Coordinates of C-alpha atoms in Angstrom, one line a residue:
Chain J
M1 CA 0.0 0.0 0.0
A2 CA 1.3 3.4 -0.9
T3 CA 1.8 6.0 1.7
R4 CA 1.4 9.4 0.1
V5 CA 0.5 13.0 0.6
G6 CA 0.0 13.4 4.3
A7 CA 2.7 10.9 5.2
P8 CA 2.7 10.3 9.0
V9 CA 3.7 13.4 10.9
V10 CA 5.8 11.3 13.2
E11 CA 8.1 10.5 10.4
A12 CA 11.4 12.3 10.7
R13 CA 11.3 15.5 8.6
E14 CA 14.5 14.5 6.8
L15 CA 12.7 11.4 5.5
E16 CA 9.9 13.4 3.9
G17 CA 12.3 14.0 1.1
E18 CA 12.9 10.3 0.5
V19 CA 11.4 8.4 -2.4
R20 CA 11.2 4.6 -2.4
L21 CA 9.7 2.7 -5.2
Q22 CA 9.4 -1.1 -5.1
G23 CA 8.4 -3.4 -7.9
L24 CA 6.6 -0.5 -9.5
T25 CA 4.5 -1.4 -12.6
R26 CA 2.0 0.7 -14.3
R27 CA -0.2 -0.7 -17.0
F28 CA -2.8 1.2 -19.2
G29 CA -4.9 -1.7 -20.5
E30 CA -2.7 -3.9 -22.5
V31 CA 0.1 -1.4 -22.6
V32 CA 2.8 -1.7 -19.9
A33 CA 4.2 1.8 -19.4
L34 CA 6.6 1.0 -16.5
Q35 CA 7.8 -2.4 -15.4
D36 CA 9.2 -3.5 -12.1
V37 CA 10.9 -0.2 -11.2
A38 CA 12.8 -0.2 -8.0
L39 CA 14.4 2.9 -6.8
R40 CA 15.5 4.7 -3.7
I41 CA 16.2 8.4 -3.8
A42 CA 17.8 9.9 -0.7
P43 CA 16.5 13.3 0.7
R44 CA 18.0 16.2 -1.2
E45 CA 19.3 14.1 -4.0
V46 CA 18.9 15.3 -7.6
V47 CA 18.1 12.4 -9.9
A48 CA 17.7 12.9 -13.6
V49 CA 15.7 10.4 -15.7
V50 CA 16.5 10.0 -19.4
G51 CA 15.0 7.7 -21.9
P52 CA 13.4 7.5 -25.3
S53 CA 10.0 9.1 -25.8
G54 CA 7.1 7.1 -24.5
C55 CA 9.2 5.1 -22.0
G56 CA 7.0 6.1 -19.1
K57 CA 9.1 9.0 -17.7
S58 CA 6.1 11.2 -17.1
T59 CA 4.1 8.3 -15.7
L60 CA 6.9 7.7 -13.2
L61 CA 6.7 11.3 -12.0
E62 CA 2.9 11.2 -11.8
L63 CA 3.2 8.0 -9.7
V64 CA 5.6 9.7 -7.3
C65 CA 3.2 12.7 -7.1
G66 CA 0.3 10.4 -6.4
L67 CA -1.6 11.5 -9.5
Q68 CA -1.8 7.9 -10.6
E69 CA -2.0 4.7 -8.7
P70 CA 0.5 1.9 -9.4
S71 CA -0.8 -1.3 -11.0
D72 CA 1.7 -3.2 -8.9
G73 CA 4.3 -2.4 -6.4
T74 CA 4.5 0.5 -3.9
V75 CA 5.4 4.1 -3.8
H76 CA 6.7 5.6 -0.6
A77 CA 7.2 9.3 -0.9
G78 CA 6.6 12.4 1.1
R79 CA 4.7 15.3 -0.4
A80 CA 5.8 15.6 -4.1
V81 CA 4.7 18.3 -6.4
L82 CA 4.7 18.1 -10.2
M83 CA 6.0 20.8 -12.5
P84 CA 4.5 19.8 -15.9
Q85 CA 6.3 20.2 -19.2
R86 CA 4.3 23.3 -20.2
D87 CA 4.4 26.1 -17.6
L88 CA 0.5 26.2 -17.4
L89 CA 0.6 29.7 -15.9
L90 CA -2.9 31.1 -15.4
P91 CA -3.4 34.1 -17.8
W92 CA -5.8 35.8 -15.4
L93 CA -3.1 36.1 -12.7
D94 CA 0.0 38.2 -12.9
A95 CA 3.5 36.6 -12.4
R96 CA 3.5 37.1 -8.7
D97 CA 0.0 35.6 -8.2
N98 CA 0.9 32.7 -10.4
A99 CA 3.9 32.0 -8.2
A100 CA 1.9 32.5 -5.1
L101 CA -0.9 30.1 -6.1
P102 CA 0.2 27.1 -4.0
L103 CA 0.4 29.4 -0.9
R104 CA -3.1 30.7 -1.6
L105 CA -4.4 27.1 -2.0
A106 CA -2.8 26.3 1.4
G107 CA -4.7 29.1 3.0
T108 CA -2.0 31.8 3.3
N109 CA -3.5 35.3 3.1
K110 CA -3.1 37.3 -0.1
S111 CA -0.5 39.8 1.2
D112 CA 1.8 37.2 2.8
A113 CA 1.6 35.0 -0.2
R114 CA 2.4 37.8 -2.5
A115 CA 5.4 38.9 -0.3
Q116 CA 6.8 35.4 -0.4
A117 CA 6.3 35.1 -4.1
H118 CA 7.9 38.5 -4.7
A119 CA 10.9 37.6 -2.7
L120 CA 11.4 34.3 -4.6
L121 CA 10.8 35.9 -8.0
T122 CA 13.4 38.6 -7.1
E123 CA 15.8 35.8 -6.2
L124 CA 15.1 34.2 -9.6
G125 CA 16.0 37.5 -11.3
L126 CA 12.4 38.6 -12.0
D127 CA 12.4 41.7 -9.9
G128 CA 10.3 44.3 -11.6
F129 CA 8.2 41.7 -13.5
E130 CA 6.1 40.6 -10.6
A131 CA 3.1 42.5 -11.8
S132 CA 3.6 41.5 -15.5
R133 CA 0.8 39.6 -17.2
T134 CA 1.8 36.1 -18.3
W135 CA 1.7 37.0 -22.0
E136 CA 4.2 39.8 -21.4
L137 CA 6.9 37.3 -20.2
S138 CA 9.4 35.5 -22.4
G139 CA 9.6 31.7 -22.4
G140 CA 12.5 31.7 -20.0
M141 CA 10.7 34.1 -17.6
R142 CA 7.6 32.0 -17.7
Q143 CA 9.6 29.0 -16.7
R144 CA 11.1 30.9 -13.7
V145 CA 7.6 31.7 -12.6
A146 CA 6.6 28.1 -12.9
V147 CA 9.6 27.0 -10.9
A148 CA 8.8 29.6 -8.3
R149 CA 5.3 28.2 -8.1
T150 CA 6.6 24.7 -7.7
L151 CA 9.1 25.8 -4.9
L152 CA 6.4 27.7 -3.0
S153 CA 4.4 24.6 -2.7
G154 CA 6.8 23.8 0.1
A155 CA 6.9 20.2 -1.0
P156 CA 10.2 18.4 -0.1
I157 CA 10.1 16.5 -3.4
L158 CA 10.0 18.2 -6.8
C159 CA 9.1 16.3 -9.9
L160 CA 10.2 18.3 -12.9
D161 CA 9.0 17.1 -16.3
E162 CA 11.3 18.4 -19.0
P163 CA 11.1 21.8 -17.4
F164 CA 13.4 23.5 -20.0
G165 CA 12.5 21.4 -23.0
A166 CA 10.8 24.2 -24.8
L167 CA 13.6 26.7 -24.3
D168 CA 16.3 27.6 -26.8
A169 CA 19.9 26.5 -26.0
I170 CA 21.1 29.8 -24.5
T171 CA 18.0 30.3 -22.3
R172 CA 18.2 26.7 -21.2
A173 CA 21.8 27.0 -20.1
D174 CA 20.8 30.1 -18.1
A175 CA 17.9 28.2 -16.6
Q176 CA 20.1 25.4 -15.5
T177 CA 22.3 27.9 -13.8
W178 CA 19.6 29.5 -11.7
L179 CA 18.0 26.2 -10.9
S180 CA 21.4 25.0 -9.6
A181 CA 21.6 28.2 -7.5
I182 CA 18.2 27.8 -6.0
L183 CA 18.7 24.1 -5.2
H184 CA 22.1 25.0 -3.7
R185 CA 20.5 27.4 -1.3
T186 CA 17.3 25.4 -0.5
P187 CA 18.1 21.8 -1.2
R188 CA 15.2 19.6 -2.2
T189 CA 14.8 16.1 -3.5
V190 CA 14.4 16.5 -7.3
L191 CA 13.3 14.0 -9.9
L192 CA 14.1 15.6 -13.2
V193 CA 12.9 14.1 -16.4
T194 CA 14.9 15.4 -19.4
H195 CA 15.7 14.2 -23.0
D196 CA 18.9 16.1 -22.8
V197 CA 21.8 14.0 -21.3
E198 CA 23.9 17.1 -21.0
E199 CA 21.3 18.7 -18.8
A200 CA 21.3 15.5 -16.7
A201 CA 25.1 15.6 -16.4
V202 CA 25.1 19.3 -15.4
L203 CA 22.4 19.2 -12.8
A204 CA 22.0 15.7 -11.3
D205 CA 23.7 13.5 -8.7
R206 CA 22.5 10.4 -10.5
V207 CA 21.3 9.7 -14.0
L208 CA 18.7 6.9 -14.5
V209 CA 18.4 5.5 -18.0
L210 CA 15.0 4.0 -18.9
S211 CA 14.5 1.5 -21.7
P212 CA 11.9 1.9 -24.4
R213 CA 8.4 0.8 -23.4
P214 CA 7.9 -1.0 -21.1
G215 CA 10.1 1.3 -19.2
R216 CA 12.6 -0.3 -17.0
I217 CA 15.7 1.2 -15.3
V218 CA 18.6 -0.1 -17.4
A219 CA 21.4 2.1 -15.9
D220 CA 21.8 4.0 -12.7
L221 CA 24.9 6.2 -13.1
A222 CA 26.3 8.1 -10.1
V223 CA 27.7 11.4 -11.3
D224 CA 30.2 11.7 -8.4
L225 CA 30.9 15.4 -8.8
P226 CA 29.8 18.0 -6.3
R227 CA 26.9 20.2 -7.3
T228 CA 27.8 23.8 -7.3
A229 CA 25.9 27.1 -6.9
T230 CA 26.1 27.7 -10.6
G231 CA 25.7 24.2 -12.0
R232 CA 28.6 22.2 -13.4
D233 CA 30.4 23.4 -16.4
P234 CA 29.1 21.4 -19.4
T235 CA 32.6 21.5 -21.0
D236 CA 34.3 20.1 -17.9
A237 CA 36.0 16.9 -19.0
R238 CA 34.3 14.9 -16.1
V239 CA 30.9 16.2 -17.0
V240 CA 31.5 15.3 -20.6
A241 CA 32.5 11.8 -19.4
V242 CA 29.3 11.4 -17.5
R243 CA 27.4 12.5 -20.5
A244 CA 29.2 10.0 -22.7
R245 CA 28.4 7.2 -20.3
A246 CA 24.7 8.2 -20.2
L247 CA 24.5 8.4 -23.9
E248 CA 26.2 5.0 -24.2
A249 CA 23.6 3.5 -21.8
L250 CA 20.8 5.1 -23.7
R251 CA 22.1 3.6 -27.0
G252 CA 22.4 0.2 -25.3
A253 CA 18.8 0.6 -24.1
M254 CA 17.5 1.4 -27.5
A255 CA 19.3 -1.5 -29.2
Chain C
M1 CA -15.4 53.2 -42.6
L2 CA -16.6 50.5 -45.0
A3 CA -19.6 49.8 -42.8
A4 CA -20.5 53.5 -43.0
L5 CA -20.3 53.4 -46.8
V6 CA -22.5 50.3 -47.0
V7 CA -25.1 52.0 -44.7
I8 CA -25.1 55.1 -46.8
A9 CA -25.5 53.1 -50.0
L10 CA -28.4 51.1 -48.5
L11 CA -30.1 54.2 -47.2
G12 CA -29.6 55.9 -50.6
G13 CA -31.2 53.0 -52.4
W14 CA -34.0 52.8 -50.0
E15 CA -34.7 56.6 -50.3
A16 CA -34.6 56.4 -54.1
Y17 CA -37.0 53.4 -54.2
A18 CA -39.4 55.0 -51.7
R19 CA -39.5 58.3 -53.5
L20 CA -39.3 57.3 -57.2
G21 CA -41.3 54.1 -57.0
S22 CA -45.0 54.1 -56.7
I23 CA -45.0 53.1 -53.0
D24 CA -47.3 54.8 -50.5
D25 CA -45.6 56.5 -47.6
F26 CA -47.6 54.4 -45.1
I27 CA -46.3 51.2 -46.7
L28 CA -42.7 52.1 -46.9
P29 CA -41.6 55.5 -45.7
A30 CA -38.3 57.0 -47.0
P31 CA -35.4 57.2 -44.6
D32 CA -35.8 60.9 -44.2
Q33 CA -39.3 60.5 -43.0
V34 CA -38.1 57.9 -40.5
A35 CA -35.4 60.4 -39.4
A36 CA -38.1 63.1 -39.0
S37 CA -40.2 60.7 -36.9
L38 CA -37.2 59.9 -34.8
W39 CA -36.8 63.6 -34.0
E40 CA -40.5 64.5 -33.7
D41 CA -41.4 61.5 -31.6
R42 CA -38.2 61.5 -29.5
G43 CA -40.1 61.9 -26.2
L44 CA -42.4 59.0 -27.0
L45 CA -39.5 56.8 -28.3
W46 CA -37.4 57.6 -25.3
D47 CA -40.0 56.7 -22.8
N48 CA -40.7 53.4 -24.5
L49 CA -37.0 52.7 -25.0
L50 CA -36.5 53.0 -21.3
V51 CA -39.1 50.3 -20.7
T52 CA -37.7 47.9 -23.3
A53 CA -34.1 48.5 -22.3
Q54 CA -35.0 47.6 -18.8
E55 CA -36.6 44.4 -20.0
V56 CA -33.6 43.5 -22.1
V57 CA -31.0 44.3 -19.5
L58 CA -32.7 42.7 -16.6
G59 CA -33.7 39.7 -18.7
L60 CA -30.1 39.3 -19.9
A61 CA -28.8 39.6 -16.3
L62 CA -31.3 36.9 -15.3
A63 CA -30.2 34.7 -18.2
L64 CA -26.5 35.2 -17.3
A65 CA -27.1 34.2 -13.7
A66 CA -29.4 31.2 -14.5
G67 CA -27.3 30.2 -17.5
A68 CA -24.0 30.3 -15.7
L69 CA -25.4 28.3 -12.7
L70 CA -27.0 25.7 -15.0
A71 CA -23.8 25.4 -17.0
L72 CA -21.9 24.9 -13.8
A73 CA -24.3 22.2 -12.7
L74 CA -24.1 20.4 -16.0
H75 CA -20.3 20.6 -16.0
R76 CA -20.1 19.2 -12.5
F77 CA -22.4 16.3 -13.0
G78 CA -22.0 14.3 -16.2
P79 CA -25.2 12.3 -15.9
L80 CA -27.2 15.5 -15.4
R81 CA -25.5 16.9 -18.6
R82 CA -26.5 13.9 -20.6
A83 CA -30.0 14.0 -19.2
V84 CA -30.7 17.7 -19.5
Y85 CA -28.7 18.9 -22.5
P86 CA -30.9 17.5 -25.2
L87 CA -33.9 18.9 -23.3
L88 CA -32.2 22.3 -23.3
V89 CA -31.8 22.1 -27.1
G90 CA -35.4 21.2 -27.3
T91 CA -36.5 24.3 -25.5
Q92 CA -35.0 26.3 -28.3
A93 CA -37.6 24.9 -30.6
I94 CA -40.4 26.4 -28.5
P95 CA -41.9 29.2 -30.6
I96 CA -41.7 32.1 -28.2
V97 CA -44.2 34.1 -30.2
T98 CA -46.9 31.6 -29.4
I99 CA -46.1 30.9 -25.8
A100 CA -45.7 34.6 -24.9
P101 CA -49.4 35.1 -24.5
L102 CA -49.6 32.1 -22.2
L103 CA -46.8 33.5 -20.1
A104 CA -48.6 36.8 -20.0
A105 CA -51.7 35.1 -18.8
W106 CA -49.7 33.3 -16.2
F107 CA -47.5 36.0 -14.9
G108 CA -49.6 39.1 -15.6
Y109 CA -48.9 42.2 -17.7
G110 CA -46.1 43.6 -15.7
L111 CA -42.3 43.3 -16.0
L112 CA -42.1 39.7 -14.9
P113 CA -43.4 37.9 -18.1
K114 CA -41.1 40.1 -20.2
L115 CA -38.1 39.1 -18.1
V116 CA -39.0 35.5 -18.3
I117 CA -39.3 35.6 -22.1
V118 CA -36.1 37.6 -22.7
A119 CA -34.3 35.2 -20.3
L120 CA -35.7 32.1 -22.0
V121 CA -34.4 33.3 -25.4
C122 CA -31.0 34.6 -24.0
F123 CA -30.0 31.9 -21.7
F124 CA -29.4 29.1 -24.3
P125 CA -26.3 30.6 -26.0
I126 CA -25.0 31.5 -22.5
V127 CA -25.3 28.0 -21.2
V128 CA -23.6 26.6 -24.4
T129 CA -20.7 28.9 -24.4
T130 CA -20.1 28.7 -20.6
L131 CA -20.2 24.9 -20.8
D132 CA -17.6 25.0 -23.6
G133 CA -15.5 27.4 -21.5
L134 CA -15.6 25.1 -18.5
A135 CA -14.8 22.1 -20.6
A136 CA -11.9 23.8 -22.4
V137 CA -9.7 23.9 -19.3
D138 CA -6.5 22.0 -20.1
P139 CA -6.6 18.6 -18.4
E140 CA -2.9 19.2 -17.5
Q141 CA -4.1 22.3 -15.6
H142 CA -6.3 20.1 -13.5
K143 CA -3.4 17.7 -12.9
L144 CA -1.2 20.6 -11.8
L145 CA -3.9 21.9 -9.4
R146 CA -4.4 18.3 -8.0
S147 CA -0.6 18.0 -7.5
L148 CA -0.7 21.3 -5.5
G149 CA -3.5 19.8 -3.4
A150 CA -6.3 22.0 -4.6
S151 CA -9.8 21.1 -3.5
R152 CA -12.7 21.0 -6.0
A153 CA -14.0 24.4 -4.8
Q154 CA -10.5 25.9 -5.1
T155 CA -10.1 24.5 -8.7
F156 CA -13.3 26.2 -9.5
R157 CA -12.3 29.5 -7.8
W158 CA -8.8 29.7 -9.4
V159 CA -9.2 28.0 -12.7
E160 CA -12.7 27.1 -13.9
A161 CA -14.5 30.3 -13.1
P162 CA -12.0 32.6 -14.7
A163 CA -11.8 30.3 -17.7
A164 CA -15.6 30.4 -18.1
L165 CA -16.0 34.1 -17.6
P166 CA -15.1 35.3 -21.1
A167 CA -17.1 32.4 -22.6
A168 CA -20.2 33.4 -20.7
L169 CA -19.8 37.0 -21.9
S170 CA -19.4 35.8 -25.5
G171 CA -22.7 33.9 -25.0
A172 CA -24.2 37.1 -23.7
K173 CA -23.1 39.0 -26.7
I174 CA -24.9 36.5 -29.0
A175 CA -27.9 36.6 -26.7
V176 CA -28.3 40.3 -26.5
A177 CA -28.7 40.6 -30.3
V178 CA -31.9 38.5 -30.1
G179 CA -32.9 39.8 -26.6
G180 CA -34.5 42.9 -28.2
I181 CA -36.7 40.7 -30.4
A182 CA -37.7 38.6 -27.4
A183 CA -38.7 41.8 -25.6
V184 CA -40.8 43.0 -28.5
F185 CA -42.6 39.6 -28.7
A186 CA -43.2 39.8 -24.9
E187 CA -44.7 43.3 -25.3
Y188 CA -46.9 42.1 -28.2
A189 CA -48.4 39.5 -25.9
G190 CA -49.7 42.2 -23.6
S191 CA -48.2 45.4 -22.4
E192 CA -48.9 49.1 -22.0
K193 CA -45.4 50.5 -22.7
G194 CA -42.3 49.6 -24.6
L195 CA -41.0 49.8 -28.2
G196 CA -42.9 46.6 -29.1
H197 CA -46.1 48.1 -27.8
L198 CA -45.4 51.3 -29.8
L199 CA -44.8 49.2 -32.9
L200 CA -48.0 47.3 -32.4
Q201 CA -49.9 50.6 -32.1
S202 CA -48.2 52.5 -34.9
I203 CA -48.8 50.0 -37.6
P204 CA -52.7 49.9 -37.5
Q205 CA -52.6 53.7 -37.1
L206 CA -50.6 53.9 -40.4
E207 CA -47.8 55.7 -38.5
T208 CA -45.3 53.6 -40.5
A209 CA -42.5 56.1 -40.2
R210 CA -42.9 55.9 -36.4
A211 CA -42.8 52.2 -36.5
W212 CA -39.6 52.3 -38.5
A213 CA -38.2 54.8 -36.0
A214 CA -39.0 52.3 -33.2
V215 CA -37.2 49.6 -35.1
T216 CA -34.2 51.9 -35.5
V217 CA -34.2 52.6 -31.8
L218 CA -34.4 48.9 -31.1
A219 CA -31.4 48.3 -33.4
A220 CA -29.5 51.0 -31.6
L221 CA -30.3 49.4 -28.2
A222 CA -28.9 46.1 -29.4
I223 CA -25.7 47.7 -30.7
C224 CA -25.2 49.6 -27.4
C225 CA -25.8 46.5 -25.3
F226 CA -23.4 44.5 -27.5
A227 CA -20.7 47.2 -27.3
L228 CA -21.1 47.4 -23.5
L229 CA -20.7 43.6 -23.2
A230 CA -17.6 43.8 -25.4
L231 CA -16.2 46.5 -23.2
A232 CA -17.0 44.4 -20.1
E233 CA -15.2 41.5 -21.6
R234 CA -12.1 43.5 -22.3
R235 CA -12.2 44.9 -18.8
L236 CA -13.0 41.7 -16.9
A237 CA -11.1 39.2 -19.0
P238 CA -8.3 41.0 -20.8
W239 CA -6.5 37.7 -21.2
A240 CA -9.1 36.3 -23.6
H241 CA -7.9 38.6 -26.3
R242 CA -4.2 37.9 -25.8
K243 CA -2.3 35.4 -27.8
D244 CA -0.8 33.3 -25.1
P245 CA 2.3 31.5 -26.2
D246 CA 1.2 28.5 -24.1
A247 CA -2.4 28.5 -25.2

């Protein structure tokens, strides 16, 4: 049986950031999306998930967030919040109110929620844009607001589904830098789905490689490099080596 | 600009036909006679306009309230939607002209039967567009809200209601164009005042120019209401007119 949202309060706070998956299988009718996935993620660990399209990466995140029930196996995780691929900002709210949404949903009053959102947006380099309408923001800015919204949920586990997939290369490199910075200051457990092995090597402590459907973990690569406040340098030889290993595992999985 | 030219051309054609053709004034008055009547009968037209405008505006407000509530209920409960939606479409086949006298007999000759008739005509487009607005919410958005722990009521407050607002106003814009006609039918069925009442009196009295003046005022009323709703939409839902990169 899965323990989920509202995990026992008695559990040590540190463990809220832990994710444990055992024998996890998810079927949609005849189609097996994920098969027998076992995984333990320590609190504050950043784990990247790479794999071919349709290998069940998004399903994995939704299972961890409790948005789907496993067909078999168990999910043990503290409160996890999903950041979907598209930013899904609400056009009737300005940048600050979009970021503050989880606080308002949790019952924080308007002015406190806005103050917290403003502080975080400032930290993310959006000072002066807090009252902007969503359509006035660039793609990179919208993604910052979406990340702020995810962080302000206060969940110890963040499930990011290709958060920067729609951004151009320069904006994406920039986004990886500020995400590293924010995770450096306020560490969280992160499950990061990406199709970009370089992004995985720059941001993560571990890189999981999934096979084509039915998705199984075919490689679990430790990055063994410290995370820094600005993200690793993608041209660093050791990062390039991690990337090469991940690519090789991915090719092996596809074969 | 182009619209003005079209109007001028039509009026010119009408004027020429009415003047040069062998048509009696009481059958088809020329536009200048209608204009003269608009001026001479301005007091009379104004008094009756106020009555009809009240019926249209209040009827539309009633339709908006009832339509939005019904749309919400239908959206919330799938079985209710499947049960009631066909019936709702069926109500639109009811010939309002023929049931208006029944409603007048039922509700009396005051404001109420007019409101009911205007609302009956107006509420259908409002229900349909509001329902579409509610259904158009991205399923991913629902997923996100669920992940953030939002309750059903919170999802409505933060996502569904704002999404449905511009849709409901669009429905109201469609509705208000026919709302004036509904008010006229309602007044035909029994009334002492209003532009419909004025029309009904002017035609047998062979005051055809006045009748056309009343029609002109009705058209102006519809245009004003439409413009006000369009303005309200821009004010209340500015996002609906923005090209959202994510949409």
